[in-house]
Coordinates of C-alpha atoms and ligand atoms in Angstrom, one line a residue:
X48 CA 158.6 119.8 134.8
X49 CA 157.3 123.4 136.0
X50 CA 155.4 122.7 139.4
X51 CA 153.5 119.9 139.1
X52 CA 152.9 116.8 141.4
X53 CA 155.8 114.1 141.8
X54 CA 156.1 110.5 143.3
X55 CA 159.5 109.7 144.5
X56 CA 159.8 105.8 144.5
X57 CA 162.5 105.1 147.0
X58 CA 164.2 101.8 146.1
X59 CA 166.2 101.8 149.1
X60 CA 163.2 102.0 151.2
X61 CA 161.6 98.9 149.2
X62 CA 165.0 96.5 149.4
X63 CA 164.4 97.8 153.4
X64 CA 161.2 96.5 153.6
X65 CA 161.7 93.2 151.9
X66 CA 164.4 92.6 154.0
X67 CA 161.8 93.3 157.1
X68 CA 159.7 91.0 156.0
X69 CA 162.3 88.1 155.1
X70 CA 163.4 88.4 158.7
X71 CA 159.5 88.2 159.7
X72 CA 159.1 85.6 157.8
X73 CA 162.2 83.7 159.5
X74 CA 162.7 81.3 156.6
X75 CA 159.5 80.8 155.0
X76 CA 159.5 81.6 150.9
X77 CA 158.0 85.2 150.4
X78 CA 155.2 86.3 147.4
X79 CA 156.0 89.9 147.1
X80 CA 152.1 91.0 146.3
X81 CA 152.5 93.8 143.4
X82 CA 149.0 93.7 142.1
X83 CA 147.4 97.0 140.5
X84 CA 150.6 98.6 139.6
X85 CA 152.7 97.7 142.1
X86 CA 149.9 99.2 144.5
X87 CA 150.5 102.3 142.7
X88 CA 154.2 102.4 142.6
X89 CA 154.3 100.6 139.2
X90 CA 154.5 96.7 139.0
X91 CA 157.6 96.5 136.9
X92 CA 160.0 98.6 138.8
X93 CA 159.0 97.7 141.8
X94 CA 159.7 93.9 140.2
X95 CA 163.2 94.7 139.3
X96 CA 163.8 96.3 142.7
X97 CA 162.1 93.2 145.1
X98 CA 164.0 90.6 142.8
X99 CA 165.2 89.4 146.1
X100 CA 161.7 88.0 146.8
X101 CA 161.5 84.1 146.0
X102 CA 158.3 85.2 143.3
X103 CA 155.6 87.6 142.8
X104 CA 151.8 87.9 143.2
X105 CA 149.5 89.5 140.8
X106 CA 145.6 89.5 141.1
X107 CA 145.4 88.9 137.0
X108 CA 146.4 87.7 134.3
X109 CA 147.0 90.1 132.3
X110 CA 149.6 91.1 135.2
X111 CA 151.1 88.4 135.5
X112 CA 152.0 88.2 131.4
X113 CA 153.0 91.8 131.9
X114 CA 155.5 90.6 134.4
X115 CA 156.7 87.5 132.6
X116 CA 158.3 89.7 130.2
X117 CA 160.5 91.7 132.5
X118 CA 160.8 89.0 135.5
X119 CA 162.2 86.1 133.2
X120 CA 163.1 83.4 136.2
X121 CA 160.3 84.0 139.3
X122 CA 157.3 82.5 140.4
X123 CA 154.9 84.2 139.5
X124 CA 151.2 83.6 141.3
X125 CA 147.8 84.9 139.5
X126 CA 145.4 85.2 142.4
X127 CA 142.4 85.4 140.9
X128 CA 143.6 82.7 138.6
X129 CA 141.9 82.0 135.0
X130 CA 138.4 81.7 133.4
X131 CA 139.2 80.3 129.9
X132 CA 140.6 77.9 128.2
X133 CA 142.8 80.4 126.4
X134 CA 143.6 82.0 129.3
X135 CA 144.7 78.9 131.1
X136 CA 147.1 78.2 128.2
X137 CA 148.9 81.3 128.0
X138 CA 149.2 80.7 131.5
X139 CA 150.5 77.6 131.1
X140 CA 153.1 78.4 128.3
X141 CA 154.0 81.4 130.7
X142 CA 154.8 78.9 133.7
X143 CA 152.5 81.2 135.4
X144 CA 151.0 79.8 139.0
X145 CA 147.2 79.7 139.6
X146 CA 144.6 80.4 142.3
X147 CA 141.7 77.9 141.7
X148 CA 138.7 79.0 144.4
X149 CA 135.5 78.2 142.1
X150 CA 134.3 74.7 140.6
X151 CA 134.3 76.4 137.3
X152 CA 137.5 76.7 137.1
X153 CA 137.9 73.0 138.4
X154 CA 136.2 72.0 135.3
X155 CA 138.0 74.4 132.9
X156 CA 141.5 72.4 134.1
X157 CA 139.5 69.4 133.8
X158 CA 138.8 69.9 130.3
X159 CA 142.2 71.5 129.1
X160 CA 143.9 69.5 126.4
X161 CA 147.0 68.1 128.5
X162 CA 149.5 70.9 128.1
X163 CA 153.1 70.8 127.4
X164 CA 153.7 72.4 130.9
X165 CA 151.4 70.9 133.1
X166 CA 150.3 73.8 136.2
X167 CA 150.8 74.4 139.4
X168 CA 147.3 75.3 140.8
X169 CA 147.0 76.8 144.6
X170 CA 143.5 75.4 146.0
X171 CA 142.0 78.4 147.7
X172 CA 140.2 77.7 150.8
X173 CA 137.5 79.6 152.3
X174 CA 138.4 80.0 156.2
X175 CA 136.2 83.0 157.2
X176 CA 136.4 85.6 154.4
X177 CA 133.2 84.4 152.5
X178 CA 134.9 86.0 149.6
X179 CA 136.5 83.8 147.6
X180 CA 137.3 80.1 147.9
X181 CA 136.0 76.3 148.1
X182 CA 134.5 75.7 151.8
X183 CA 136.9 73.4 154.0
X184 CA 134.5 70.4 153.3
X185 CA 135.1 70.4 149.9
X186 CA 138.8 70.8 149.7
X187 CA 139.5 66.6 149.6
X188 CA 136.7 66.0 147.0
X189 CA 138.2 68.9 144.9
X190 CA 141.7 68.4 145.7
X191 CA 141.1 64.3 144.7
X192 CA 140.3 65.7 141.3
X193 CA 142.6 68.2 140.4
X194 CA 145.0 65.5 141.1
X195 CA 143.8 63.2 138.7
X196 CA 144.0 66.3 135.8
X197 CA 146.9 65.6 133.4
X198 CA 147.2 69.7 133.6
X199 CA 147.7 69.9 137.3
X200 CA 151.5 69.4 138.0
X201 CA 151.7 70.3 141.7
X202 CA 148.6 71.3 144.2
X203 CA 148.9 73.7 146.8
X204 CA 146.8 75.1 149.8
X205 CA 146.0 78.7 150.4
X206 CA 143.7 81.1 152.0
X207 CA 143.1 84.9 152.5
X208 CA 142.6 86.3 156.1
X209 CA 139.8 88.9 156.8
X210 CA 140.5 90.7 159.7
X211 CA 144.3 90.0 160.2
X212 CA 144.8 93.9 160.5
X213 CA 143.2 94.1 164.2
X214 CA 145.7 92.0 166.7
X215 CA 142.8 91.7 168.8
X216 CA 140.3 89.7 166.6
X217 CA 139.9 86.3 167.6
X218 CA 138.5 85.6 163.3
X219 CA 142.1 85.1 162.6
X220 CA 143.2 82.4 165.3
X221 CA 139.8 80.9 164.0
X222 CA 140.9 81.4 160.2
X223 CA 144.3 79.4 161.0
X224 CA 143.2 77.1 163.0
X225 CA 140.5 75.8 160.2
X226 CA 143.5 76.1 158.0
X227 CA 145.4 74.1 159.8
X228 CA 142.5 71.1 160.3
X229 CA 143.1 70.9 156.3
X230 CA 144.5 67.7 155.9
X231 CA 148.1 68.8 154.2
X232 CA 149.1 65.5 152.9
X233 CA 148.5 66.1 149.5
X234 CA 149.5 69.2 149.1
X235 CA 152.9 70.2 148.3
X236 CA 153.3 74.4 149.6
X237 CA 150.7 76.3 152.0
X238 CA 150.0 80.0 152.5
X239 CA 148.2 82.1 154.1
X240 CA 149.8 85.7 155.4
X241 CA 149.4 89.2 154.1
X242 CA 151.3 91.6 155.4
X243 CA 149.4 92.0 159.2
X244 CA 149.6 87.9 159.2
X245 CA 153.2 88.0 158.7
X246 CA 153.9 90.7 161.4
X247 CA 151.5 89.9 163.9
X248 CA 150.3 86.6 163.5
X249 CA 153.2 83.7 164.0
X250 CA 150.2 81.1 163.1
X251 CA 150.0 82.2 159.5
X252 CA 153.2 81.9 158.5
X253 CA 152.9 78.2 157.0
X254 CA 155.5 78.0 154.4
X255 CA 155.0 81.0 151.8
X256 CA 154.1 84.6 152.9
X257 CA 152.4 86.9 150.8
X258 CA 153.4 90.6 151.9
X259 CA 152.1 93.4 150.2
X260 CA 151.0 96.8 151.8
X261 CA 153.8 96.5 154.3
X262 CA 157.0 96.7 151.5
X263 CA 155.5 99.9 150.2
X264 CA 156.5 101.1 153.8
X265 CA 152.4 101.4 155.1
X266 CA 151.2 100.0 157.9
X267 CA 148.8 96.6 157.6
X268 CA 147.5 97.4 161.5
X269 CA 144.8 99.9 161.5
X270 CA 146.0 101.2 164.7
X271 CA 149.8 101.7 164.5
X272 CA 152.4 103.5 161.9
X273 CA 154.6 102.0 159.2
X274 CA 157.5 103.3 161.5
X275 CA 156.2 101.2 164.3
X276 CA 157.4 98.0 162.6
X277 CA 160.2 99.8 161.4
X278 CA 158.6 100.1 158.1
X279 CA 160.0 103.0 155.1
X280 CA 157.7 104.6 152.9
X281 CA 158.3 104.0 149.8
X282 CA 156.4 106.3 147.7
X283 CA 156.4 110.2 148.6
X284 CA 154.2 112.3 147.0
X285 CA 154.8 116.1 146.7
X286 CA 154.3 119.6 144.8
X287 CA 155.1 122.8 145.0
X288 CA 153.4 126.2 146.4
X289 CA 151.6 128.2 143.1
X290 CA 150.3 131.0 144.9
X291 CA 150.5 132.9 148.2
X292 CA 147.3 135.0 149.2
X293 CA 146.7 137.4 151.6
X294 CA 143.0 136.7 152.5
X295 CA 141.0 139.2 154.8
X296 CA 139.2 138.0 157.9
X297 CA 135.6 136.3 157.0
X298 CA 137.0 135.8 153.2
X299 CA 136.1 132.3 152.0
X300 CA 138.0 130.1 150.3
X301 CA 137.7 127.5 147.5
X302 CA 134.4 125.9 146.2
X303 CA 131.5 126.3 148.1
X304 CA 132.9 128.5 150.4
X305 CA 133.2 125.9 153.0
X306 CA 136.0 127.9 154.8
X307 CA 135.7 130.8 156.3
X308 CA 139.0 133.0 157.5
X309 CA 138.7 133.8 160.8
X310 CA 141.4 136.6 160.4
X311 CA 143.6 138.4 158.1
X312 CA 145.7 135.1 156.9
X313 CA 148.1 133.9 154.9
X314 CA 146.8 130.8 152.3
X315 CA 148.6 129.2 150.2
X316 CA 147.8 127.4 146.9
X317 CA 149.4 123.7 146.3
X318 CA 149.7 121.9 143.1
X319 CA 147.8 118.9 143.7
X320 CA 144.6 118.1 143.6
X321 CA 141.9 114.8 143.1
X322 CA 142.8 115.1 139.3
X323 CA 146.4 113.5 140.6
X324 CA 144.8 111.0 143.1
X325 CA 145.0 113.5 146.9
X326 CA 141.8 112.8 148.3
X327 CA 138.8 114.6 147.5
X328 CA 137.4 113.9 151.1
X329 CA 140.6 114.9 153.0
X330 CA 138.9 117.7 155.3
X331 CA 139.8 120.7 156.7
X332 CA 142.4 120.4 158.9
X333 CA 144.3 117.6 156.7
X334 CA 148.3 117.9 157.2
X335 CA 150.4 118.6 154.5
X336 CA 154.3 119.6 155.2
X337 CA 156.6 121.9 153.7
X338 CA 160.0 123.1 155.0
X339 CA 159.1 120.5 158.2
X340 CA 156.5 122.6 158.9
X341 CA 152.7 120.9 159.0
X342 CA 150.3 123.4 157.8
X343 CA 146.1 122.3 157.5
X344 CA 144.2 121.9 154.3
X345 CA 141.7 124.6 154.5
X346 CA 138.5 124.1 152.0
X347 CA 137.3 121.5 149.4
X348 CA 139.9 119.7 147.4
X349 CA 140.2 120.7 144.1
X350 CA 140.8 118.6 141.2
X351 CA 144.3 120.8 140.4
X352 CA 144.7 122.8 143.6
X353 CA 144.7 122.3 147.7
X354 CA 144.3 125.7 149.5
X355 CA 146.5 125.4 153.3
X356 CA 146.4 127.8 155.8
X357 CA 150.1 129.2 156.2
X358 CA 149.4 131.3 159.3
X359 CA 152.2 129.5 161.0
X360 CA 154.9 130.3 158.0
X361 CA 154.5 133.6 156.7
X362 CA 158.0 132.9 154.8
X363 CA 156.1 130.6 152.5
X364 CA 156.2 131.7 148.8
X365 CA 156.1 130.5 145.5
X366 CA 157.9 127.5 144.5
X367 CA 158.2 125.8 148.2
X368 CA 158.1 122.1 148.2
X369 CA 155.3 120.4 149.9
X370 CA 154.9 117.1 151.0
X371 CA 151.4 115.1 150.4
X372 CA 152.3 111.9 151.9
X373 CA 155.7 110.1 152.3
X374 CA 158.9 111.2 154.0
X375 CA 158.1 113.0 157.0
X376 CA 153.9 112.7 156.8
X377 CA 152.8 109.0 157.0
X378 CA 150.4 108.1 154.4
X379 CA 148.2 106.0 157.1
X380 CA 147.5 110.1 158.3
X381 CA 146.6 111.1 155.4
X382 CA 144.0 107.8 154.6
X383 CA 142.2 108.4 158.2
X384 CA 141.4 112.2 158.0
X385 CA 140.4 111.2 154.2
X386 CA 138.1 107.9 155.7
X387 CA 140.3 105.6 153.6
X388 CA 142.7 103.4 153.8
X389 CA 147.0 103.7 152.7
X390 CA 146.0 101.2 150.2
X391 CA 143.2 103.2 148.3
X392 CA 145.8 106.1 148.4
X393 CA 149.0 104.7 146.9
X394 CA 146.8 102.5 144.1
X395 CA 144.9 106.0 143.4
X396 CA 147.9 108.1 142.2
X397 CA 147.4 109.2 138.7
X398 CA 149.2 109.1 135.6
X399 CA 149.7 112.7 134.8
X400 CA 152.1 112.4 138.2
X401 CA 155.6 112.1 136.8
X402 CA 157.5 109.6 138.8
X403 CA 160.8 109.4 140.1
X404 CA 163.0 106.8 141.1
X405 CA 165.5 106.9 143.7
X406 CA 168.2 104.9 144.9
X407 CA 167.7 102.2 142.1
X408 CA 171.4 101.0 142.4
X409 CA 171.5 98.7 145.5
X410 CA 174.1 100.9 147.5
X411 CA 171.7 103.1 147.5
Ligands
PLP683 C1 145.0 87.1 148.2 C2 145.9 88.2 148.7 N1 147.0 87.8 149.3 C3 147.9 88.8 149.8 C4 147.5 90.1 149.7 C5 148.5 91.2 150.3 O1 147.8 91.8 151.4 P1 148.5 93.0 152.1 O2 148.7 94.1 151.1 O3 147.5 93.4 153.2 O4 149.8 92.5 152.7 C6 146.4 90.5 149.1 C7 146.0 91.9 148.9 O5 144.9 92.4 148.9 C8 145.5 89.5 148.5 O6 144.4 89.8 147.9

């Protein structure tokens, strides 16, 4: 593999997290959320791994039919749902669950030929997001007709909170609370957590969770660590040291210059670079760790390369390992100096990264 950029998937760490979030969840039914690739850790063995989980989320269908072929028994929930009739059938012969948030789509089910498997449909509510969803005044009238469809089987209530991630926002008691004033008779399941609802919001829980960010071992709170909730990371990213230079004092490094040495200093040059999904806005100053030891990015990202300043271990040399994010150097770190998020991050990581799983077997 030479010295290029890896991403260890640490199954041990995911079965940990599920297991955090079961006991969060304290008995409600859990949608493990492993849209865009299993938020970059790769949807189908991060599947096999959370088959614990009473069903999965995907935001397409596409996704979902992806899924159906390795995850034979699950639920399986398309968020976005579907916008044809074709599509609505292979989601139908898929048993496949949908989102419905537009009258479109009411139509669409409206119009399907009665299938042999009639659907179960989640109603999606608009509480406060303004994104997607039917406002709550229209949930009865819409709900009254989906019920009358020969292709609806079972209806369901959901929504999507907005600013869940800040324990201080009062949007979210609001969101509930509007969720709540639903009238649930007619509907058979409810949900409404993400990952922050589910850890720190008891009046989300209803009676399916949807968890994502937090079983990749991130943080959903924008102010606190994974390791706060006694989250694992699941992915770590890392390379290995290319080059050790000897720069003089006022020598500048990388493209445009941007740093200047303020001594005679020790840099050293990391295999990783935008081209395998680091950051191209991680600044100056950026941690990356190797041997324990955090040493700053110095310069511009490159799209092979990160330059580090190695003043503090003059025993680097070539072939060190360095850690990017992961084990040791929380990705939320990594997201703020960048001006992201651990989301955009983990979803970001390329293809020409050659990925490693770990711990696959359950003892692990
Ligand atoms: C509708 C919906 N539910 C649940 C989730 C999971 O959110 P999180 O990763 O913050 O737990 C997402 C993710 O964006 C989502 O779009």
């Amino acid at each position: 593999m030479g010295y290029a950029p890896q991403a260890t998937i640490d199954h041990a760490a995911l079965r940990h997290n599920l297991k955090c979030a079961r006991k969060a969840a304290n008995g409600r039914k859990i949608w493990a959320v492993i849209k865009a690739d299993g938020y970059g850790h790769g949807m189908l063995r991060t599947a096999r791994t959370l088959k614990e989980a009473d069903g999965f989320a995907v935001a397409r269908l596409d996704e979902a039919m992806r899924l159906r072929g390795e995850v034979v028994a699950h639920p399986i929930l398309v968020m976005g749902g579907c916008y044809t009739q074709a599509d609505l059938h292979t989601a139908s012969i898929a048993r496949l669950e949908l989102a419905l948030h537009d009258v479109q789509q009411v139509r669409l089910l409206q119009e399907m030929e009665p299938p042999q498997q009639p659907l179960t449909i989640w109603l999606k509510v608009d509480t406060g997001m303004h994104r997607l969803g039917f406002n709550h005044e229209a949930i009865h009238s819409t709900a009254e007709l989906l019920s009358k469809s020969p292709a609806v089987a079972q209806l369901n209530l959901m929504t999507h909170l907005a600013n869940a991630d800040d324990r201080n926002d009062p949007a979210t008691h609001a969101q509930c609370e509007l969720f709540e004033s639903i009238e649930h008779t007619r509907f058979s399941h409810y949900s409404i957590a993400n990952s922050a609802g589910l850890l720190g919001w008891p009046a989300s829980l209803s009676n399916w969770v949807r968890p994502g960010i937090m079983l990749y071992g991130a943080s959903p709170f924008f102010d606190t660590r994974a390791s706060d909730q006694g989250l694992l990371p699941v992915m770590t990213l890392h390379s290995r040291v290319i080059a050790v230079r000897h720069c003089r004092n006022g020598e500048k490094v990388g493209y445009g210059g941007s740093y200047i040495c303020p001594e005679a200093m020790t840099v050293a040059v990391i295999a990783i670079g935008y081209g395998d999904g680091y950051p191209r806005h991680a600044p100056t100053g950026t941690p990356v760790l190797v041997g324990g030891q955090r040493l700053p990015l110095i310069g511009r990202v490159s799209m092979d390369m990160i330059c580090v300043d190695a003043r503090v271990l003059p025993t680097i040399q070539m072939g060190d390992e360095v850690v990017l994010w992961g084990k040791g150097l929380p990705v939320e770190e990594i997201a703020e100096q960048a001006g992201t998020i651990a989301y955009e991050l983990l979803c970001g990581v390329k293809q020409r990264v050659a990925f490693i799983d770990q711990n696959e077997d359950e003892e692990g």
